[in-house]
Every structure is written in structure tokens, then in C-alpha cells.
Amino acid sequence: MTSLIDFDIKDDSIAVLTLNRPEAMNALSKGLLDELNEYVRKINADNSLRCTIITGSGEKAFCAGADLKERKGMTEEQVIEAVHYIGSTARNIENMKMPVIAAINGAAFGGGLELALACDMRIAADHAKLGLTETSLAIIPGAGGTQRLPRLIGPGQAKRLIFTAKRITAEEALNLGMAEQVTSSDNLLQKAIETAQAIIKNGPVALRQAKTAINQGLQTDMTTGLSIEHLCYKETVSTDDRLEGLHAFKEKRNPVYKGK
Ligand code: COA
């Protein structure tokens, strides 16, 4: 059976997951979601991996969202289950212990954009189009889009995009803060890898704690957020890596972090 996800490792510690159903614009069939979840679980359990990149095969689509052909034959209960499965997959990606980069190589619509929104950052190819298009199908973003998009770009712009189901360019996404970087299509994976290379130089425990502090802190008030930051900071203090950072600074060399 052909694999619906390609898995590769760059520089020993960067996992690259490629959604691989180009004939269906990398839409999220149940089979693809099963494989994606399995890889997310495996990557998370592998301490040698320190950053993950998620992209799509081909240049046309990152992911065209829910598999609309599969959905057509579903009962109402099955539809609810299917949207819940995309949502829990997005949550599993968001909760990965390492930074996750979406390299948006083409159209990212509906559930496809919702997956990208669950990543820690988004780098888009300059020809990519992005949109939460669900209201045009008489449904709403149900895999986190109504919650993550307003948190990322503010409620007014999120409502404009969700209510109009507008498909925007990568440049507009960049201006709105929905993508953090835009680059040429040829350079997309390389750009994502360069960002990952800059990340994996740093302390793995620190990266995990910084991600936790930001993600959890965003859900709460400032006082609670600062307490969360303090708890996360404390997790880094007893690590060998913190001492290695200090030694490397004194010895004027690059630190070698082990995630301990
Ligand atoms: N689910 C299942 N199949 C999909 C799909 C989806 N979400 N999106 C595209 N496909 C399939 C098409 O049906 C077509 O298959 P076919 O060759 O058997 O007809 C194939 O992928 C190519 O798509 P096509 O529309 O012909 O390509 P395009 O380059 O003209 O347009 C898109 C690409 C992504 C712009 C367009 O397919 C699209 O708008 N898809 C729907 C996106 C959407 O609204 N998703 C939100 C779901 S909630």
C-alpha cells in the first residue's frame, strides 16, 4: 500500500512529514489522518528529534482540508466524528513537545489551514493561497479554526476571513500575521530547514518549556501566565544543558545540548 505520509529526517534531528495525496490535493482522508497521528506519536517519543516540519507533496496544495468525497457518503454522526478527528489531530500536533513548522507549499484550505494553525509557525510559498472556507460549504471551521485564528490575528480579521470564506494570498497572510515568513516555492523547504536548524541548536528542554509557557500563558490572564512562565523556567534550572550553556560560553565554543 502506498504511504499517505512521507517521513524523512534532516540533520539527524529534524523530522519532515509530507502529506502525500497529491491527486486529492492532500485532503485529510481517514487513512491519511491515521498515518499522520502515528508519525506524530513516534516523533514525539523519539528524543533525538528536536523539530518537526509539516508540508505537502507537489506545488498545488499543502492540504485542501477535509476529504469532501469521503464526507459526501457520511451520516451526520460520521461527519461529527470526522471533524472531531481532524480537530484531535491538530491538537496532537499543537501538543508536540518540540517546535513544529508548517511549510505551506500551496493551497491550505479548511482543515488544511487548521492543521497549519496548530503548528508553532507557518512559512508559506509565495503562490500559496490560504483560507478557512467552511462557511461556503455551510459549515464552520470545526478543527480549531474559530479559536486559533482569532488568537493569532485578532477577532476582527478572523471574523472577516471566516464569514467571507475568503482565500487570501501568502503576502496577505504575512501582513495579517497568519504566516510568519513567505518565500519562493523553490526555496520553501530549505527556508523551513534553515529555521529548524536555528531552533535545534538550542536547549531541547528550554524549547519545550518555552512552547508550554507561551501556549498555556495565552489561554489565561497575565498573573497566571507569569506563574506558568516561572514554573516552566524552573524546569530548565536543574538540567545538565543549562550548565553546558554556561561552560560553552566561558570556553567560547558552541554548546552541545543533550536534552537532559
Ligand atoms: N477533498 C477531496 N478531494 C479533493 C479536495 C478535497 N477537499 N480538494 C480537491 N480535491 C480533488 C478534486 O476533487 C480533484 O479530483 P478529481 O481529479 O478526481 O476531480 C483533484 O483533487 C484536483 O482538484 P481540482 O479542484 O481539479 O484542482 P484545482 O487545481 O482546480 O483546485 C483547489 C485546487 C484546492 C483550489 C480546489 O480543489 C478546492 O477548492 N478544493 C476544495 C477546498 C476546500 O474548500 N476545502 C475545505 C473543506 S472544509
PDB file of C-alpha atoms and ligand atoms in Angstrom:
ATOM      1  CA  MET A   1       0.000   0.000   0.000  1.00  0.00           C
ATOM      2  CA  THR A   2       1.356   3.456  -0.853  1.00  0.00           C
ATOM      3  CA  SER A   3       2.086   5.648   2.077  1.00  0.00           C
ATOM      4  CA  LEU A   4      -0.099   8.733   2.562  1.00  0.00           C
ATOM      5  CA  ILE A   5       2.606  10.442   4.593  1.00  0.00           C
ATOM      6  CA  ASP A   6       6.298  10.612   3.689  1.00  0.00           C
ATOM      7  CA  PHE A   7       8.697  10.701   6.597  1.00  0.00           C
ATOM      8  CA  ASP A   8      12.256  11.966   6.375  1.00  0.00           C
ATOM      9  CA  ILE A   9      14.932  13.088   8.814  1.00  0.00           C
ATOM     10  CA  LYS A  10      17.287  16.001   8.082  1.00  0.00           C
ATOM     11  CA  ASP A  11      20.428  16.819  10.049  1.00  0.00           C
ATOM     12  CA  ASP A  12      19.739  13.832  12.378  1.00  0.00           C
ATOM     13  CA  SER A  13      17.143  15.721  14.386  1.00  0.00           C
ATOM     14  CA  ILE A  14      14.651  17.472  12.086  1.00  0.00           C
ATOM     15  CA  ALA A  15      11.600  15.360  11.201  1.00  0.00           C
ATOM     16  CA  VAL A  16       9.926  16.210   7.896  1.00  0.00           C
ATOM     17  CA  LEU A  17       6.366  14.945   7.377  1.00  0.00           C
ATOM     18  CA  THR A  18       4.933  15.337   3.876  1.00  0.00           C
ATOM     19  CA  LEU A  19       1.202  14.892   3.283  1.00  0.00           C
ATOM     20  CA  ASN A  20       1.202  12.710   0.203  1.00  0.00           C
ATOM     21  CA  ARG A  21      -2.123  12.533  -1.648  1.00  0.00           C
ATOM     22  CA  PRO A  22      -1.339  14.964  -4.469  1.00  0.00           C
ATOM     23  CA  GLU A  23      -4.145  13.537  -6.634  1.00  0.00           C
ATOM     24  CA  ALA A  24      -6.627  14.712  -3.955  1.00  0.00           C
ATOM     25  CA  MET A  25      -4.815  17.949  -3.071  1.00  0.00           C
ATOM     26  CA  ASN A  26      -3.504  16.181   0.077  1.00  0.00           C
ATOM     27  CA  ALA A  27      -7.021  16.189   1.566  1.00  0.00           C
ATOM     28  CA  LEU A  28      -7.462  14.691   5.022  1.00  0.00           C
ATOM     29  CA  SER A  29      -8.883  11.215   4.453  1.00  0.00           C
ATOM     30  CA  LYS A  30      -9.221   8.945   7.474  1.00  0.00           C
ATOM     31  CA  GLY A  31      -6.266   6.902   6.239  1.00  0.00           C
ATOM     32  CA  LEU A  32      -4.059   9.975   5.965  1.00  0.00           C
ATOM     33  CA  LEU A  33      -5.070  11.154   9.448  1.00  0.00           C
ATOM     34  CA  ASP A  34      -4.348   7.683  10.898  1.00  0.00           C
ATOM     35  CA  GLU A  35      -0.826   7.775   9.443  1.00  0.00           C
ATOM     36  CA  LEU A  36      -0.249  11.373  10.471  1.00  0.00           C
ATOM     37  CA  ASN A  37      -1.211  10.633  14.076  1.00  0.00           C
ATOM     38  CA  GLU A  38       1.015   7.578  14.132  1.00  0.00           C
ATOM     39  CA  TYR A  39       4.015   9.635  12.942  1.00  0.00           C
ATOM     40  CA  VAL A  40       3.268  12.419  15.416  1.00  0.00           C
ATOM     41  CA  ARG A  41       3.250   9.838  18.223  1.00  0.00           C
ATOM     42  CA  LYS A  42       6.510   8.242  17.041  1.00  0.00           C
ATOM     43  CA  ILE A  43       8.318  11.560  16.554  1.00  0.00           C
ATOM     44  CA  ASN A  44       7.215  12.734  19.977  1.00  0.00           C
ATOM     45  CA  ALA A  45       8.594   9.572  21.568  1.00  0.00           C
ATOM     46  CA  ASP A  46      11.984   9.943  19.844  1.00  0.00           C
ATOM     47  CA  ASN A  47      14.293  12.107  21.940  1.00  0.00           C
ATOM     48  CA  SER A  48      16.762  12.521  19.071  1.00  0.00           C
ATOM     49  CA  LEU A  49      14.185  14.566  17.111  1.00  0.00           C
ATOM     50  CA  ARG A  50      14.022  18.233  18.087  1.00  0.00           C
ATOM     51  CA  CYS A  51      11.931  19.997  15.479  1.00  0.00           C
ATOM     52  CA  THR A  52       9.231  18.895  13.018  1.00  0.00           C
ATOM     53  CA  ILE A  53       8.322  20.337   9.623  1.00  0.00           C
ATOM     54  CA  ILE A  54       4.936  19.528   8.068  1.00  0.00           C
ATOM     55  CA  THR A  55       4.492  20.134   4.349  1.00  0.00           C
ATOM     56  CA  GLY A  56       2.552  18.773   1.363  1.00  0.00           C
ATOM     57  CA  SER A  57       3.643  16.953  -1.773  1.00  0.00           C
ATOM     58  CA  GLY A  58       3.581  18.796  -5.086  1.00  0.00           C
ATOM     59  CA  GLU A  59       3.241  22.539  -5.515  1.00  0.00           C
ATOM     60  CA  LYS A  60      -0.525  22.841  -5.823  1.00  0.00           C
ATOM     61  CA  ALA A  61      -1.680  22.082  -2.319  1.00  0.00           C
ATOM     62  CA  PHE A  62      -0.418  21.950   1.227  1.00  0.00           C
ATOM     63  CA  CYS A  63      -3.786  20.450   2.109  1.00  0.00           C
ATOM     64  CA  ALA A  64      -7.298  21.079   0.758  1.00  0.00           C
ATOM     65  CA  GLY A  65      -8.883  20.209   4.112  1.00  0.00           C
ATOM     66  CA  ALA A  66     -11.436  17.545   4.869  1.00  0.00           C
ATOM     67  CA  ASP A  67     -11.833  14.879   2.210  1.00  0.00           C
ATOM     68  CA  LEU A  68     -15.063  16.125   0.673  1.00  0.00           C
ATOM     69  CA  LYS A  69     -15.581  12.984  -1.413  1.00  0.00           C
ATOM     70  CA  GLU A  70     -15.312  10.746   1.654  1.00  0.00           C
ATOM     71  CA  ARG A  71     -17.648  13.103   3.510  1.00  0.00           C
ATOM     72  CA  LYS A  72     -20.374  13.018   0.895  1.00  0.00           C
ATOM     73  CA  GLY A  73     -21.389   9.466   1.852  1.00  0.00           C
ATOM     74  CA  MET A  74     -21.324  10.043   5.608  1.00  0.00           C
ATOM     75  CA  THR A  75     -24.181  10.112   8.106  1.00  0.00           C
ATOM     76  CA  GLU A  76     -24.476  13.170  10.364  1.00  0.00           C
ATOM     77  CA  GLU A  77     -22.823  11.240  13.195  1.00  0.00           C
ATOM     78  CA  GLN A  78     -19.954  10.221  10.943  1.00  0.00           C
ATOM     79  CA  VAL A  79     -19.456  13.861   9.875  1.00  0.00           C
ATOM     80  CA  ILE A  80     -19.215  14.910  13.520  1.00  0.00           C
ATOM     81  CA  GLU A  81     -16.764  12.106  14.204  1.00  0.00           C
ATOM     82  CA  ALA A  82     -14.694  13.034  11.128  1.00  0.00           C
ATOM     83  CA  VAL A  83     -14.402  16.710  12.059  1.00  0.00           C
ATOM     84  CA  HIS A  84     -13.549  15.722  15.610  1.00  0.00           C
ATOM     85  CA  TYR A  85     -10.760  13.503  14.269  1.00  0.00           C
ATOM     86  CA  ILE A  86      -9.236  16.410  12.300  1.00  0.00           C
ATOM     87  CA  GLY A  87      -9.526  18.532  15.462  1.00  0.00           C
ATOM     88  CA  SER A  88      -7.828  15.968  17.687  1.00  0.00           C
ATOM     89  CA  THR A  89      -5.063  15.550  15.098  1.00  0.00           C
ATOM     90  CA  ALA A  90      -4.494  19.329  15.122  1.00  0.00           C
ATOM     91  CA  ARG A  91      -4.390  19.194  18.910  1.00  0.00           C
ATOM     92  CA  ASN A  92      -1.840  16.353  18.841  1.00  0.00           C
ATOM     93  CA  ILE A  93       0.335  18.480  16.534  1.00  0.00           C
ATOM     94  CA  GLU A  94      -0.067  21.546  18.740  1.00  0.00           C
ATOM     95  CA  ASN A  95       0.907  19.483  21.781  1.00  0.00           C
ATOM     96  CA  MET A  96       4.078  18.030  20.255  1.00  0.00           C
ATOM     97  CA  LYS A  97       6.903  18.634  22.698  1.00  0.00           C
ATOM     98  CA  MET A  98       9.121  20.236  20.042  1.00  0.00           C
ATOM     99  CA  PRO A  99       8.596  23.249  17.757  1.00  0.00           C
ATOM    100  CA  VAL A 100       6.539  22.415  14.658  1.00  0.00           C
ATOM    101  CA  ILE A 101       6.793  24.407  11.421  1.00  0.00           C
ATOM    102  CA  ALA A 102       4.168  24.301   8.666  1.00  0.00           C
ATOM    103  CA  ALA A 103       5.830  24.734   5.257  1.00  0.00           C
ATOM    104  CA  ILE A 104       2.785  25.741   3.194  1.00  0.00           C
ATOM    105  CA  ASN A 105       3.666  24.697  -0.349  1.00  0.00           C
ATOM    106  CA  GLY A 106       0.300  25.530  -1.951  1.00  0.00           C
ATOM    107  CA  ALA A 107      -3.403  25.805  -1.132  1.00  0.00           C
ATOM    108  CA  ALA A 108      -4.225  25.485   2.573  1.00  0.00           C
ATOM    109  CA  PHE A 109      -7.981  25.465   2.945  1.00  0.00           C
ATOM    110  CA  GLY A 110     -10.405  24.466   5.678  1.00  0.00           C
ATOM    111  CA  GLY A 111      -8.983  21.668   7.810  1.00  0.00           C
ATOM    112  CA  GLY A 112      -5.674  22.043   5.944  1.00  0.00           C
ATOM    113  CA  LEU A 113      -5.268  25.575   7.235  1.00  0.00           C
ATOM    114  CA  GLU A 114      -6.496  24.441  10.649  1.00  0.00           C
ATOM    115  CA  LEU A 115      -3.592  21.955  10.759  1.00  0.00           C
ATOM    116  CA  ALA A 116      -1.173  24.744   9.846  1.00  0.00           C
ATOM    117  CA  LEU A 117      -2.677  26.975  12.546  1.00  0.00           C
ATOM    118  CA  ALA A 118      -1.953  24.254  15.111  1.00  0.00           C
ATOM    119  CA  CYS A 119       1.745  24.413  14.184  1.00  0.00           C
ATOM    120  CA  ASP A 120       4.010  26.811  16.059  1.00  0.00           C
ATOM    121  CA  MET A 121       4.827  28.842  12.937  1.00  0.00           C
ATOM    122  CA  ARG A 122       4.000  28.974   9.258  1.00  0.00           C
ATOM    123  CA  ILE A 123       6.268  29.587   6.280  1.00  0.00           C
ATOM    124  CA  ALA A 124       4.315  29.964   3.040  1.00  0.00           C
ATOM    125  CA  ALA A 125       5.379  29.688  -0.603  1.00  0.00           C
ATOM    126  CA  ASP A 126       4.602  32.953  -2.388  1.00  0.00           C
ATOM    127  CA  HIS A 127       1.994  31.316  -4.663  1.00  0.00           C
ATOM    128  CA  ALA A 128       0.105  29.657  -1.777  1.00  0.00           C
ATOM    129  CA  LYS A 129      -3.497  30.539  -1.026  1.00  0.00           C
ATOM    130  CA  LEU A 130      -4.917  30.252   2.480  1.00  0.00           C
ATOM    131  CA  GLY A 131      -8.496  30.261   3.710  1.00  0.00           C
ATOM    132  CA  LEU A 132     -10.986  28.968   6.235  1.00  0.00           C
ATOM    133  CA  THR A 133     -13.526  28.280   3.519  1.00  0.00           C
ATOM    134  CA  GLU A 134     -16.011  26.264   5.584  1.00  0.00           C
ATOM    135  CA  THR A 135     -18.919  28.751   5.642  1.00  0.00           C
ATOM    136  CA  SER A 136     -19.017  28.492   1.834  1.00  0.00           C
ATOM    137  CA  LEU A 137     -19.869  24.808   2.428  1.00  0.00           C
ATOM    138  CA  ALA A 138     -22.491  25.821   5.016  1.00  0.00           C
ATOM    139  CA  ILE A 139     -20.416  24.537   7.955  1.00  0.00           C
ATOM    140  CA  ILE A 140     -17.922  26.254  10.277  1.00  0.00           C
ATOM    141  CA  PRO A 141     -14.230  25.618  10.928  1.00  0.00           C
ATOM    142  CA  GLY A 142     -14.529  22.765  13.416  1.00  0.00           C
ATOM    143  CA  ALA A 143     -10.951  21.648  13.922  1.00  0.00           C
ATOM    144  CA  GLY A 144      -9.834  24.639  15.970  1.00  0.00           C
ATOM    145  CA  GLY A 145     -10.020  27.370  13.325  1.00  0.00           C
ATOM    146  CA  THR A 146     -12.549  29.575  15.139  1.00  0.00           C
ATOM    147  CA  GLN A 147     -10.310  29.508  18.204  1.00  0.00           C
ATOM    148  CA  ARG A 148      -6.769  29.593  16.808  1.00  0.00           C
ATOM    149  CA  LEU A 149      -7.218  32.130  14.021  1.00  0.00           C
ATOM    150  CA  PRO A 150      -8.605  34.948  16.251  1.00  0.00           C
ATOM    151  CA  ARG A 151      -5.903  34.263  18.817  1.00  0.00           C
ATOM    152  CA  LEU A 152      -3.290  34.599  16.068  1.00  0.00           C
ATOM    153  CA  ILE A 153      -4.578  37.601  14.077  1.00  0.00           C
ATOM    154  CA  GLY A 154      -7.302  39.141  16.276  1.00  0.00           C
ATOM    155  CA  PRO A 155     -11.076  38.627  16.248  1.00  0.00           C
ATOM    156  CA  GLY A 156     -11.959  41.261  13.633  1.00  0.00           C
ATOM    157  CA  GLN A 157      -9.720  39.926  10.878  1.00  0.00           C
ATOM    158  CA  ALA A 158     -10.567  36.318  11.798  1.00  0.00           C
ATOM    159  CA  LYS A 159     -14.283  37.079  11.524  1.00  0.00           C
ATOM    160  CA  ARG A 160     -13.757  38.847   8.190  1.00  0.00           C
ATOM    161  CA  LEU A 161     -11.952  35.797   6.802  1.00  0.00           C
ATOM    162  CA  ILE A 162     -14.281  33.165   8.286  1.00  0.00           C
ATOM    163  CA  PHE A 163     -17.529  34.996   7.420  1.00  0.00           C
ATOM    164  CA  THR A 164     -16.432  35.688   3.824  1.00  0.00           C
ATOM    165  CA  ALA A 165     -14.679  32.269   3.363  1.00  0.00           C
ATOM    166  CA  LYS A 166     -12.055  34.341   1.551  1.00  0.00           C
ATOM    167  CA  ARG A 167      -8.983  32.702   0.022  1.00  0.00           C
ATOM    168  CA  ILE A 168      -6.073  35.060   0.635  1.00  0.00           C
ATOM    169  CA  THR A 169      -2.579  35.221  -0.836  1.00  0.00           C
ATOM    170  CA  ALA A 170       0.573  34.328   1.079  1.00  0.00           C
ATOM    171  CA  GLU A 171       1.508  38.019   1.060  1.00  0.00           C
ATOM    172  CA  GLU A 172      -1.790  38.977   2.707  1.00  0.00           C
ATOM    173  CA  ALA A 173      -1.361  36.137   5.219  1.00  0.00           C
ATOM    174  CA  LEU A 174       2.074  37.548   6.042  1.00  0.00           C
ATOM    175  CA  ASN A 175       0.683  41.053   6.530  1.00  0.00           C
ATOM    176  CA  LEU A 176      -2.052  39.704   8.815  1.00  0.00           C
ATOM    177  CA  GLY A 177       0.396  37.657  10.909  1.00  0.00           C
ATOM    178  CA  MET A 178      -1.147  34.383   9.755  1.00  0.00           C
ATOM    179  CA  ALA A 179       2.166  33.336   8.171  1.00  0.00           C
ATOM    180  CA  GLU A 180       5.435  34.365   9.767  1.00  0.00           C
ATOM    181  CA  GLN A 181       7.507  34.138   6.581  1.00  0.00           C
ATOM    182  CA  VAL A 182       6.922  33.984   2.823  1.00  0.00           C
ATOM    183  CA  THR A 183       9.447  32.691   0.337  1.00  0.00           C
ATOM    184  CA  SER A 184       9.659  31.438  -3.225  1.00  0.00           C
ATOM    185  CA  SER A 185       8.303  27.985  -3.900  1.00  0.00           C
ATOM    186  CA  ASP A 186      11.787  26.657  -4.842  1.00  0.00           C
ATOM    187  CA  ASN A 187      13.198  27.807  -1.548  1.00  0.00           C
ATOM    188  CA  LEU A 188      10.357  26.772   0.773  1.00  0.00           C
ATOM    189  CA  LEU A 189      11.695  23.540   2.254  1.00  0.00           C
ATOM    190  CA  GLN A 190      15.203  24.982   2.510  1.00  0.00           C
ATOM    191  CA  LYS A 191      13.844  28.017   4.390  1.00  0.00           C
ATOM    192  CA  ALA A 192      11.916  25.752   6.763  1.00  0.00           C
ATOM    193  CA  ILE A 193      15.020  23.627   7.315  1.00  0.00           C
ATOM    194  CA  GLU A 194      17.140  26.735   7.999  1.00  0.00           C
ATOM    195  CA  THR A 195      14.621  27.868  10.618  1.00  0.00           C
ATOM    196  CA  ALA A 196      14.646  24.355  12.103  1.00  0.00           C
ATOM    197  CA  GLN A 197      18.481  24.360  12.115  1.00  0.00           C
ATOM    198  CA  ALA A 198      18.473  27.605  14.105  1.00  0.00           C
ATOM    199  CA  ILE A 199      15.992  26.043  16.546  1.00  0.00           C
ATOM    200  CA  ILE A 200      17.759  22.711  17.104  1.00  0.00           C
ATOM    201  CA  LYS A 201      20.954  24.450  18.219  1.00  0.00           C
ATOM    202  CA  ASN A 202      19.118  25.471  21.368  1.00  0.00           C
ATOM    203  CA  GLY A 203      18.330  23.522  24.519  1.00  0.00           C
ATOM    204  CA  PRO A 204      15.571  20.942  23.917  1.00  0.00           C
ATOM    205  CA  VAL A 205      14.145  21.235  27.437  1.00  0.00           C
ATOM    206  CA  ALA A 206      14.191  25.039  27.102  1.00  0.00           C
ATOM    207  CA  LEU A 207      12.352  24.835  23.764  1.00  0.00           C
ATOM    208  CA  ARG A 208       9.699  22.560  25.248  1.00  0.00           C
ATOM    209  CA  GLN A 209       9.238  24.803  28.281  1.00  0.00           C
ATOM    210  CA  ALA A 210       9.132  27.990  26.175  1.00  0.00           C
ATOM    211  CA  LYS A 211       6.430  26.416  23.978  1.00  0.00           C
ATOM    212  CA  THR A 212       4.438  25.349  27.041  1.00  0.00           C
ATOM    213  CA  ALA A 213       4.768  28.779  28.685  1.00  0.00           C
ATOM    214  CA  ILE A 214       3.598  30.579  25.525  1.00  0.00           C
ATOM    215  CA  ASN A 215       0.773  28.181  24.649  1.00  0.00           C
ATOM    216  CA  GLN A 216      -0.600  27.855  28.179  1.00  0.00           C
ATOM    217  CA  GLY A 217       0.004  31.507  29.038  1.00  0.00           C
ATOM    218  CA  LEU A 218      -2.012  32.659  26.030  1.00  0.00           C
ATOM    219  CA  GLN A 219      -5.086  30.926  27.453  1.00  0.00           C
ATOM    220  CA  THR A 220      -5.065  32.824  30.719  1.00  0.00           C
ATOM    221  CA  ASP A 221      -4.658  36.182  32.494  1.00  0.00           C
ATOM    222  CA  MET A 222      -1.239  37.854  32.909  1.00  0.00           C
ATOM    223  CA  THR A 223      -0.764  36.947  36.584  1.00  0.00           C
ATOM    224  CA  THR A 224      -1.470  33.260  35.946  1.00  0.00           C
ATOM    225  CA  GLY A 225       0.623  33.424  32.763  1.00  0.00           C
ATOM    226  CA  LEU A 226       3.613  34.771  34.684  1.00  0.00           C
ATOM    227  CA  SER A 227       3.223  31.952  37.225  1.00  0.00           C
ATOM    228  CA  ILE A 228       3.207  29.433  34.362  1.00  0.00           C
ATOM    229  CA  GLU A 229       6.367  31.056  32.964  1.00  0.00           C
ATOM    230  CA  HIS A 230       8.022  30.778  36.381  1.00  0.00           C
ATOM    231  CA  LEU A 231       7.154  27.066  36.662  1.00  0.00           C
ATOM    232  CA  CYS A 232       8.451  26.428  33.144  1.00  0.00           C
ATOM    233  CA  TYR A 233      11.672  28.325  33.885  1.00  0.00           C
ATOM    234  CA  LYS A 234      12.239  26.164  36.959  1.00  0.00           C
ATOM    235  CA  GLU A 235      12.103  23.038  34.784  1.00  0.00           C
ATOM    236  CA  THR A 236      15.237  24.247  32.947  1.00  0.00           C
ATOM    237  CA  VAL A 237      17.307  25.107  36.031  1.00  0.00           C
ATOM    238  CA  SER A 238      18.234  21.569  37.093  1.00  0.00           C
ATOM    239  CA  THR A 239      19.265  20.452  33.585  1.00  0.00           C
ATOM    240  CA  ASP A 240      22.790  19.447  32.526  1.00  0.00           C
ATOM    241  CA  ASP A 241      22.161  21.533  29.410  1.00  0.00           C
ATOM    242  CA  ARG A 242      21.916  24.754  31.430  1.00  0.00           C
ATOM    243  CA  LEU A 243      25.380  24.082  32.900  1.00  0.00           C
ATOM    244  CA  GLU A 244      26.676  23.118  29.441  1.00  0.00           C
ATOM    245  CA  GLY A 245      25.438  26.509  28.154  1.00  0.00           C
ATOM    246  CA  LEU A 246      27.424  28.307  30.840  1.00  0.00           C
ATOM    247  CA  HIS A 247      30.571  26.196  30.244  1.00  0.00           C
ATOM    248  CA  ALA A 248      30.380  26.717  26.480  1.00  0.00           C
ATOM    249  CA  PHE A 249      30.034  30.474  26.976  1.00  0.00           C
ATOM    250  CA  LYS A 250      33.105  30.555  29.224  1.00  0.00           C
ATOM    251  CA  GLU A 251      35.114  28.342  26.836  1.00  0.00           C
ATOM    252  CA  LYS A 252      33.979  30.378  23.779  1.00  0.00           C
ATOM    253  CA  ARG A 253      32.617  27.318  21.953  1.00  0.00           C
ATOM    254  CA  ASN A 254      29.235  26.161  20.709  1.00  0.00           C
ATOM    255  CA  PRO A 255      27.246  24.264  23.335  1.00  0.00           C
ATOM    256  CA  VAL A 256      26.341  20.624  22.811  1.00  0.00           C
ATOM    257  CA  TYR A 257      22.909  20.053  24.295  1.00  0.00           C
ATOM    258  CA  LYS A 258      21.574  16.600  25.130  1.00  0.00           C
ATOM    259  CA  GLY A 259      18.041  17.388  26.275  1.00  0.00           C
ATOM    260  CA  LYS A 260      18.888  16.477  29.872  1.00  0.00           C
TER     261      LYS A 260
HETATM  262  N1  COA B   1     -11.397  16.552  -0.785  1.00  0.00           N
HETATM  263  C1  COA B   1     -11.328  15.570  -1.708  1.00  0.00           C
HETATM  264  N2  COA B   1     -10.830  15.770  -2.941  1.00  0.00           N
HETATM  265  C2  COA B   1     -10.408  16.999  -3.234  1.00  0.00           C
HETATM  266  C3  COA B   1     -10.452  18.066  -2.319  1.00  0.00           C
HETATM  267  C4  COA B   1     -10.982  17.795  -1.041  1.00  0.00           C
HETATM  268  N3  COA B   1     -11.025  18.739  -0.090  1.00  0.00           N
HETATM  269  N4  COA B   1      -9.956  19.174  -2.905  1.00  0.00           N
HETATM  270  C5  COA B   1      -9.613  18.804  -4.162  1.00  0.00           C
HETATM  271  N5  COA B   1      -9.892  17.503  -4.348  1.00  0.00           N
HETATM  272  C6  COA B   1      -9.722  16.718  -5.587  1.00  0.00           C
HETATM  273  C7  COA B   1     -10.651  17.205  -6.669  1.00  0.00           C
HETATM  274  O1  COA B   1     -11.926  16.670  -6.497  1.00  0.00           O
HETATM  275  C8  COA B   1      -9.948  16.677  -7.902  1.00  0.00           C
HETATM  276  O2  COA B   1     -10.177  15.327  -8.023  1.00  0.00           O
HETATM  277  P1  COA B   1     -10.679  14.702  -9.459  1.00  0.00           P
HETATM  278  O3  COA B   1      -9.472  14.856 -10.348  1.00  0.00           O
HETATM  279  O4  COA B   1     -10.996  13.284  -9.129  1.00  0.00           O
HETATM  280  O5  COA B   1     -11.834  15.537  -9.883  1.00  0.00           O
HETATM  281  C9  COA B   1      -8.473  16.859  -7.523  1.00  0.00           C
HETATM  282  O6  COA B   1      -8.420  16.948  -6.100  1.00  0.00           O
HETATM  283  C10 COA B   1      -7.881  18.115  -8.094  1.00  0.00           C
HETATM  284  O7  COA B   1      -8.677  19.215  -7.666  1.00  0.00           O
HETATM  285  P2  COA B   1      -9.155  20.370  -8.672  1.00  0.00           P
HETATM  286  O8  COA B   1     -10.242  21.142  -7.986  1.00  0.00           O
HETATM  287  O9  COA B   1      -9.475  19.789 -10.004  1.00  0.00           O
HETATM  288  O10 COA B   1      -7.807  21.204  -8.784  1.00  0.00           O
HETATM  289  P3  COA B   1      -7.611  22.762  -8.919  1.00  0.00           P
HETATM  290  O11 COA B   1      -6.162  22.982  -9.066  1.00  0.00           O
HETATM  291  O12 COA B   1      -8.536  23.316  -9.935  1.00  0.00           O
HETATM  292  O13 COA B   1      -8.095  23.376  -7.483  1.00  0.00           O
HETATM  293  C11 COA B   1      -8.243  23.566  -5.106  1.00  0.00           C
HETATM  294  C12 COA B   1      -7.438  23.030  -6.298  1.00  0.00           C
HETATM  295  C13 COA B   1      -7.578  23.105  -3.821  1.00  0.00           C
HETATM  296  C14 COA B   1      -8.266  25.097  -5.173  1.00  0.00           C
HETATM  297  C15 COA B   1      -9.709  23.060  -5.188  1.00  0.00           C
HETATM  298  O14 COA B   1      -9.680  21.656  -5.381  1.00  0.00           O
HETATM  299  C16 COA B   1     -10.562  23.338  -3.985  1.00  0.00           C
HETATM  300  O15 COA B   1     -11.015  24.461  -3.818  1.00  0.00           O
HETATM  301  N6  COA B   1     -10.843  22.301  -3.138  1.00  0.00           N
HETATM  302  C17 COA B   1     -11.738  22.431  -2.036  1.00  0.00           C
HETATM  303  C18 COA B   1     -11.053  23.120  -0.878  1.00  0.00           C
HETATM  304  C19 COA B   1     -11.985  23.383   0.277  1.00  0.00           C
HETATM  305  O16 COA B   1     -12.920  24.163   0.220  1.00  0.00           O
HETATM  306  N7  COA B   1     -11.669  22.745   1.414  1.00  0.00           N
HETATM  307  C20 COA B   1     -12.370  22.965   2.627  1.00  0.00           C
HETATM  308  C21 COA B   1     -13.011  21.735   3.095  1.00  0.00           C
HETATM  309  S1  COA B   1     -13.841  22.057   4.629  1.00  0.00           S
END
